Amino acid sequence: MVARMHRCPLTGTRSPEGRTGPRGRTGRPRSAEADRAILGATRAALVELGWGKLTMSDVAARAGVAKTTLYRRWANKNELVVDAVAVLFDELELPDRGCLQADIEGVVLQFASLLARPETKTALMAVVAESTTDEALRLRIRSAVVERQKRLVVLGRERAQERGELPPDAAGEEGAAAAGRAVGLIFDVIAGAVVHRALVSAEPVDELWAQQFSTLLLAGLGGLAETEAGPSGA
């Protein structure tokens, strides 16, 4: 099979689109097959029934497992639904297209494609809506989805620094803190823009939009680096 080549809009170099970074892992020492069945049944039930009518009993019946099996893994419906959402986002990977702008475009298009799936859209909107009145659920979303997916930003920054597209992080605790702030901000900007475009505005996230967005983001990254450096540029 021949890998399709992508031309980097910044450097003009070509690279295979198939290369990707490491994927997240759920990592629990239990039956992966049972987990897949349960989480898939949860998403299917959400699409069909909605949050309010979804029950652990219904999920167990759809997955073909005992209800006690669910409760050994998840304490309640909230935890189960968040994990059903989180495993979908673990499918996201950062393609190595040769430069930062093309990498951003690639992951944005992947993200939009994932959000277009009914099971993702329904599950994500349901847990976000429910979390507005449930602090524990909001914290679980942050740890299981948000913090886990920041891996993509970390990998993207590392690649860009290796290519010389972004400056290296400063040494010491201050440098680590600045890098953490940058990762969080970049994640918020990408996730917020794509979710708003795809799910709130219901507008297409196509290649043109991804290119325009990545251009805007890169300009902002330059300004962010100057802000972190301080007035003296040190």
mmCIF file of C-alpha atoms in Angstrom:
data_model
loop_
_atom_site.group_PDB
_atom_site.id
_atom_site.type_symbol
_atom_site.label_atom_id
_atom_site.label_comp_id
_atom_site.label_asym_id
_atom_site.label_seq_id
_atom_site.Cartn_x
_atom_site.Cartn_y
_atom_site.Cartn_z
ATOM 1 C CA MET A 1 0.000 0.000 0.000
ATOM 2 C CA VAL A 2 1.448 3.371 -0.987
ATOM 3 C CA ALA A 3 1.045 6.180 1.571
ATOM 4 C CA ARG A 4 -0.577 9.337 0.236
ATOM 5 C CA MET A 5 1.848 12.269 0.385
ATOM 6 C CA HIS A 6 0.864 15.645 1.782
ATOM 7 C CA ARG A 7 2.607 18.885 0.835
ATOM 8 C CA CYS A 8 3.380 21.109 3.801
ATOM 9 C CA PRO A 9 2.026 24.631 3.167
ATOM 10 C CA LEU A 10 4.955 26.209 5.016
ATOM 11 C CA THR A 11 7.986 24.290 3.818
ATOM 12 C CA GLY A 12 6.776 22.696 0.593
ATOM 13 C CA THR A 13 8.168 19.334 1.735
ATOM 14 C CA ARG A 14 6.203 16.142 1.369
ATOM 15 C CA SER A 15 5.673 13.428 3.956
ATOM 16 C CA PRO A 16 3.459 10.335 4.324
ATOM 17 C CA GLU A 17 0.174 11.039 6.069
ATOM 18 C CA GLY A 18 0.155 7.670 7.762
ATOM 19 C CA ARG A 19 2.608 8.481 10.557
ATOM 20 C CA THR A 20 0.975 9.202 13.858
ATOM 21 C CA GLY A 21 1.855 9.729 17.480
ATOM 22 C CA PRO A 22 1.216 7.428 20.430
ATOM 23 C CA ARG A 23 -2.388 6.826 21.329
ATOM 24 C CA GLY A 24 -3.947 7.080 24.755
ATOM 25 C CA ARG A 25 -4.822 3.907 26.625
ATOM 26 C CA THR A 26 -7.591 3.226 29.104
ATOM 27 C CA GLY A 27 -5.295 0.723 30.814
ATOM 28 C CA ARG A 28 -7.712 -1.096 33.156
ATOM 29 C CA PRO A 29 -6.773 -4.795 33.763
ATOM 30 C CA ARG A 30 -10.103 -6.281 32.673
ATOM 31 C CA SER A 31 -11.892 -7.739 29.657
ATOM 32 C CA ALA A 32 -11.379 -5.407 26.713
ATOM 33 C CA GLU A 33 -14.129 -7.186 24.802
ATOM 34 C CA ALA A 34 -16.643 -6.634 27.609
ATOM 35 C CA ASP A 35 -15.617 -2.984 27.899
ATOM 36 C CA ARG A 36 -16.109 -2.406 24.177
ATOM 37 C CA ALA A 37 -19.550 -4.016 24.290
ATOM 38 C CA ILE A 38 -20.632 -1.998 27.318
ATOM 39 C CA LEU A 39 -19.347 1.352 26.074
ATOM 40 C CA GLY A 40 -20.779 0.767 22.612
ATOM 41 C CA ALA A 41 -24.143 -0.148 24.135
ATOM 42 C CA THR A 42 -24.028 3.009 26.236
ATOM 43 C CA ARG A 43 -23.535 5.230 23.205
ATOM 44 C CA ALA A 44 -26.245 3.417 21.240
ATOM 45 C CA ALA A 45 -28.673 3.815 24.132
ATOM 46 C CA LEU A 46 -27.866 7.515 24.401
ATOM 47 C CA VAL A 47 -28.633 8.077 20.734
ATOM 48 C CA GLU A 48 -31.905 6.154 20.988
ATOM 49 C CA LEU A 49 -33.134 7.101 24.475
ATOM 50 C CA GLY A 50 -31.338 10.288 25.516
ATOM 51 C CA TRP A 51 -29.717 10.979 28.876
ATOM 52 C CA GLY A 52 -32.895 11.057 30.947
ATOM 53 C CA LYS A 53 -34.149 7.597 29.930
ATOM 54 C CA LEU A 54 -30.779 5.867 29.871
ATOM 55 C CA THR A 55 -30.355 3.329 32.699
ATOM 56 C CA MET A 56 -27.625 0.934 33.744
ATOM 57 C CA SER A 57 -30.123 -1.928 33.333
ATOM 58 C CA ASP A 58 -30.764 -0.973 29.722
ATOM 59 C CA VAL A 59 -27.043 -0.794 28.964
ATOM 60 C CA ALA A 60 -26.435 -4.195 30.580
ATOM 61 C CA ALA A 61 -29.204 -5.773 28.511
ATOM 62 C CA ARG A 62 -27.889 -4.268 25.272
ATOM 63 C CA ALA A 63 -24.318 -5.348 26.044
ATOM 64 C CA GLY A 64 -25.360 -8.845 27.068
ATOM 65 C CA VAL A 65 -23.814 -8.635 30.542
ATOM 66 C CA ALA A 66 -25.128 -8.699 34.099
ATOM 67 C CA LYS A 67 -25.888 -5.357 35.713
ATOM 68 C CA THR A 68 -23.441 -6.262 38.487
ATOM 69 C CA THR A 69 -20.713 -6.347 35.839
ATOM 70 C CA LEU A 70 -21.383 -2.682 35.082
ATOM 71 C CA TYR A 71 -21.328 -1.682 38.741
ATOM 72 C CA ARG A 72 -18.006 -3.456 39.287
ATOM 73 C CA ARG A 73 -16.568 -1.135 36.643
ATOM 74 C CA TRP A 74 -18.553 2.085 37.026
ATOM 75 C CA ALA A 75 -20.224 3.410 40.159
ATOM 76 C CA ASN A 76 -23.017 5.170 38.310
ATOM 77 C CA LYS A 77 -24.395 6.254 34.938
ATOM 78 C CA ASN A 78 -22.352 9.459 34.892
ATOM 79 C CA GLU A 79 -19.033 7.621 35.080
ATOM 80 C CA LEU A 80 -20.145 5.127 32.453
ATOM 81 C CA VAL A 81 -21.231 7.769 29.939
ATOM 82 C CA VAL A 82 -18.045 9.815 30.369
ATOM 83 C CA ASP A 83 -15.910 6.744 29.683
ATOM 84 C CA ALA A 84 -18.085 5.935 26.656
ATOM 85 C CA VAL A 85 -17.260 9.406 25.332
ATOM 86 C CA ALA A 86 -13.596 9.320 26.338
ATOM 87 C CA VAL A 87 -12.837 6.133 24.407
ATOM 88 C CA LEU A 88 -14.077 7.783 21.212
ATOM 89 C CA PHE A 89 -11.667 10.671 21.629
ATOM 90 C CA ASP A 90 -8.825 8.203 22.145
ATOM 91 C CA GLU A 91 -9.222 7.461 18.424
ATOM 92 C CA LEU A 92 -7.779 10.896 17.616
ATOM 93 C CA GLU A 93 -4.177 10.893 16.444
ATOM 94 C CA LEU A 94 -1.798 13.619 15.350
ATOM 95 C CA PRO A 95 -0.671 12.916 11.778
ATOM 96 C CA ASP A 96 2.920 13.808 10.918
ATOM 97 C CA ARG A 97 2.492 15.850 7.727
ATOM 98 C CA GLY A 98 5.867 17.536 7.830
ATOM 99 C CA CYS A 99 5.096 20.869 9.500
ATOM 100 C CA LEU A 100 3.017 22.264 12.321
ATOM 101 C CA GLN A 101 0.368 23.943 10.186
ATOM 102 C CA ALA A 102 -0.359 20.778 8.226
ATOM 103 C CA ASP A 103 -0.367 18.712 11.436
ATOM 104 C CA ILE A 104 -2.961 21.070 12.952
ATOM 105 C CA GLU A 105 -5.115 20.850 9.832
ATOM 106 C CA GLY A 106 -4.977 17.068 9.958
ATOM 107 C CA VAL A 107 -6.088 16.736 13.576
ATOM 108 C CA VAL A 108 -8.793 19.398 13.145
ATOM 109 C CA LEU A 109 -10.307 17.450 10.244
ATOM 110 C CA GLN A 110 -10.115 14.214 12.249
ATOM 111 C CA PHE A 111 -11.804 15.885 15.201
ATOM 112 C CA ALA A 112 -14.594 17.278 13.034
ATOM 113 C CA SER A 113 -15.152 13.871 11.445
ATOM 114 C CA LEU A 114 -15.439 12.307 14.894
ATOM 115 C CA LEU A 115 -17.942 14.957 16.016
ATOM 116 C CA ALA A 116 -20.061 14.279 12.934
ATOM 117 C CA ARG A 117 -20.810 10.755 14.153
ATOM 118 C CA PRO A 118 -24.241 10.619 15.872
ATOM 119 C CA GLU A 119 -22.905 8.614 18.812
ATOM 120 C CA THR A 120 -20.146 11.154 19.507
ATOM 121 C CA LYS A 121 -22.363 14.188 19.072
ATOM 122 C CA THR A 122 -25.140 12.846 21.293
ATOM 123 C CA ALA A 123 -22.857 11.536 24.026
ATOM 124 C CA LEU A 124 -20.705 14.661 24.190
ATOM 125 C CA MET A 125 -23.628 17.084 24.258
ATOM 126 C CA ALA A 126 -25.372 14.974 26.906
ATOM 127 C CA VAL A 127 -22.474 14.845 29.359
ATOM 128 C CA VAL A 128 -21.613 18.523 28.882
ATOM 129 C CA ALA A 129 -25.222 19.564 29.521
ATOM 130 C CA GLU A 130 -25.498 17.340 32.596
ATOM 131 C CA SER A 131 -22.148 18.547 33.972
ATOM 132 C CA THR A 132 -23.435 22.118 34.312
ATOM 133 C CA THR A 133 -25.187 21.045 37.524
ATOM 134 C CA ASP A 134 -22.884 18.209 38.560
ATOM 135 C CA GLU A 135 -19.408 19.157 39.778
ATOM 136 C CA ALA A 136 -18.221 15.544 40.090
ATOM 137 C CA LEU A 137 -19.222 14.854 36.495
ATOM 138 C CA ARG A 138 -17.444 17.996 35.313
ATOM 139 C CA LEU A 139 -14.246 16.906 37.059
ATOM 140 C CA ARG A 140 -14.496 13.436 35.522
ATOM 141 C CA ILE A 141 -14.887 14.932 32.038
ATOM 142 C CA ARG A 142 -11.806 17.049 32.659
ATOM 143 C CA SER A 143 -9.675 14.084 33.734
ATOM 144 C CA ALA A 144 -11.000 11.444 31.315
ATOM 145 C CA VAL A 145 -11.354 13.576 28.183
ATOM 146 C CA VAL A 146 -9.695 16.988 28.405
ATOM 147 C CA GLU A 147 -6.478 16.111 30.236
ATOM 148 C CA ARG A 148 -6.072 12.884 28.285
ATOM 149 C CA GLN A 149 -6.413 14.567 24.893
ATOM 150 C CA LYS A 150 -3.886 17.282 25.690
ATOM 151 C CA ARG A 151 -1.376 14.593 24.661
ATOM 152 C CA LEU A 152 -1.982 15.687 21.065
ATOM 153 C CA VAL A 153 -0.932 19.270 21.816
ATOM 154 C CA VAL A 154 2.117 18.109 23.752
ATOM 155 C CA LEU A 155 3.203 15.931 20.831
ATOM 156 C CA GLY A 156 2.535 18.688 18.291
ATOM 157 C CA ARG A 157 4.630 21.210 20.219
ATOM 158 C CA GLU A 158 7.481 18.718 20.629
ATOM 159 C CA ARG A 159 7.554 17.997 16.895
ATOM 160 C CA ALA A 160 7.409 21.680 16.029
ATOM 161 C CA GLN A 161 10.264 22.425 18.424
ATOM 162 C CA GLU A 162 12.361 19.636 16.908
ATOM 163 C CA ARG A 163 11.749 21.137 13.439
ATOM 164 C CA GLY A 164 12.637 24.627 14.669
ATOM 165 C CA GLU A 165 9.119 25.938 14.050
ATOM 166 C CA LEU A 166 8.601 26.820 17.714
ATOM 167 C CA PRO A 167 11.213 27.940 20.256
ATOM 168 C CA PRO A 168 12.245 25.400 22.892
ATOM 169 C CA ASP A 169 10.703 25.609 26.337
ATOM 170 C CA ALA A 170 12.667 27.538 28.920
ATOM 171 C CA ALA A 171 14.514 25.506 31.532
ATOM 172 C CA GLY A 172 13.396 25.006 35.100
ATOM 173 C CA GLU A 173 10.074 25.252 36.858
ATOM 174 C CA GLU A 174 9.106 28.515 35.182
ATOM 175 C CA GLY A 175 9.677 27.005 31.762
ATOM 176 C CA ALA A 176 7.605 23.943 32.643
ATOM 177 C CA ALA A 177 4.812 26.157 33.967
ATOM 178 C CA ALA A 178 4.847 28.271 30.800
ATOM 179 C CA ALA A 179 4.722 25.133 28.645
ATOM 180 C CA GLY A 180 1.774 23.837 30.644
ATOM 181 C CA ARG A 181 -0.091 27.109 30.161
ATOM 182 C CA ALA A 182 0.613 27.033 26.427
ATOM 183 C CA VAL A 183 -0.611 23.450 26.090
ATOM 184 C CA GLY A 184 -3.821 24.263 27.946
ATOM 185 C CA LEU A 185 -4.508 27.386 25.909
ATOM 186 C CA ILE A 186 -3.828 25.714 22.551
ATOM 187 C CA PHE A 187 -6.083 22.804 23.481
ATOM 188 C CA ASP A 188 -8.876 25.163 24.540
ATOM 189 C CA VAL A 189 -8.627 27.158 21.319
ATOM 190 C CA ILE A 190 -8.672 24.117 19.014
ATOM 191 C CA ALA A 191 -11.338 22.160 20.887
ATOM 192 C CA GLY A 192 -13.504 25.207 21.470
ATOM 193 C CA ALA A 193 -13.370 26.397 17.869
ATOM 194 C CA VAL A 194 -14.067 23.009 16.312
ATOM 195 C CA VAL A 195 -16.872 22.077 18.729
ATOM 196 C CA HIS A 196 -18.522 25.481 18.256
ATOM 197 C CA ARG A 197 -18.216 25.324 14.474
ATOM 198 C CA ALA A 198 -19.450 21.727 14.159
ATOM 199 C CA LEU A 199 -22.026 21.414 16.933
ATOM 200 C CA VAL A 200 -23.193 24.933 17.819
ATOM 201 C CA SER A 201 -23.045 26.760 14.494
ATOM 202 C CA ALA A 202 -23.594 23.521 12.542
ATOM 203 C CA GLU A 203 -21.229 24.758 9.831
ATOM 204 C CA PRO A 204 -18.845 22.512 7.878
ATOM 205 C CA VAL A 205 -15.292 21.978 9.066
ATOM 206 C CA ASP A 206 -13.723 21.418 5.655
ATOM 207 C CA GLU A 207 -10.163 21.722 4.363
ATOM 208 C CA LEU A 208 -10.500 25.445 3.650
ATOM 209 C CA TRP A 209 -11.782 26.198 7.140
ATOM 210 C CA ALA A 210 -9.068 24.028 8.693
ATOM 211 C CA GLN A 211 -6.400 25.873 6.680
ATOM 212 C CA GLN A 212 -7.726 29.297 7.670
ATOM 213 C CA PHE A 213 -8.033 28.246 11.294
ATOM 214 C CA SER A 214 -4.497 26.833 11.436
ATOM 215 C CA THR A 215 -3.124 30.037 9.880
ATOM 216 C CA LEU A 216 -4.854 32.097 12.548
ATOM 217 C CA LEU A 217 -3.665 29.781 15.313
ATOM 218 C CA LEU A 218 -0.046 29.911 14.166
ATOM 219 C CA ALA A 219 -0.120 33.708 14.180
ATOM 220 C CA GLY A 220 -1.429 33.544 17.732
ATOM 221 C CA LEU A 221 1.295 31.130 18.780
ATOM 222 C CA GLY A 222 3.903 33.660 17.715
ATOM 223 C CA GLY A 223 2.296 36.279 19.912
ATOM 224 C CA LEU A 224 2.007 33.816 22.785
ATOM 225 C CA ALA A 225 5.750 33.078 22.632
ATOM 226 C CA GLU A 226 6.488 36.815 22.845
ATOM 227 C CA THR A 227 4.149 37.183 25.827
ATOM 228 C CA GLU A 228 5.815 34.318 27.695
ATOM 229 C CA ALA A 229 9.250 35.780 26.960
ATOM 230 C CA GLY A 230 8.281 39.039 28.685
ATOM 231 C CA PRO A 231 8.887 42.678 27.718
ATOM 232 C CA SER A 232 12.650 42.255 27.503
ATOM 233 C CA GLY A 233 12.399 39.228 25.191
ATOM 234 C CA ALA A 234 14.501 37.248 27.656
#
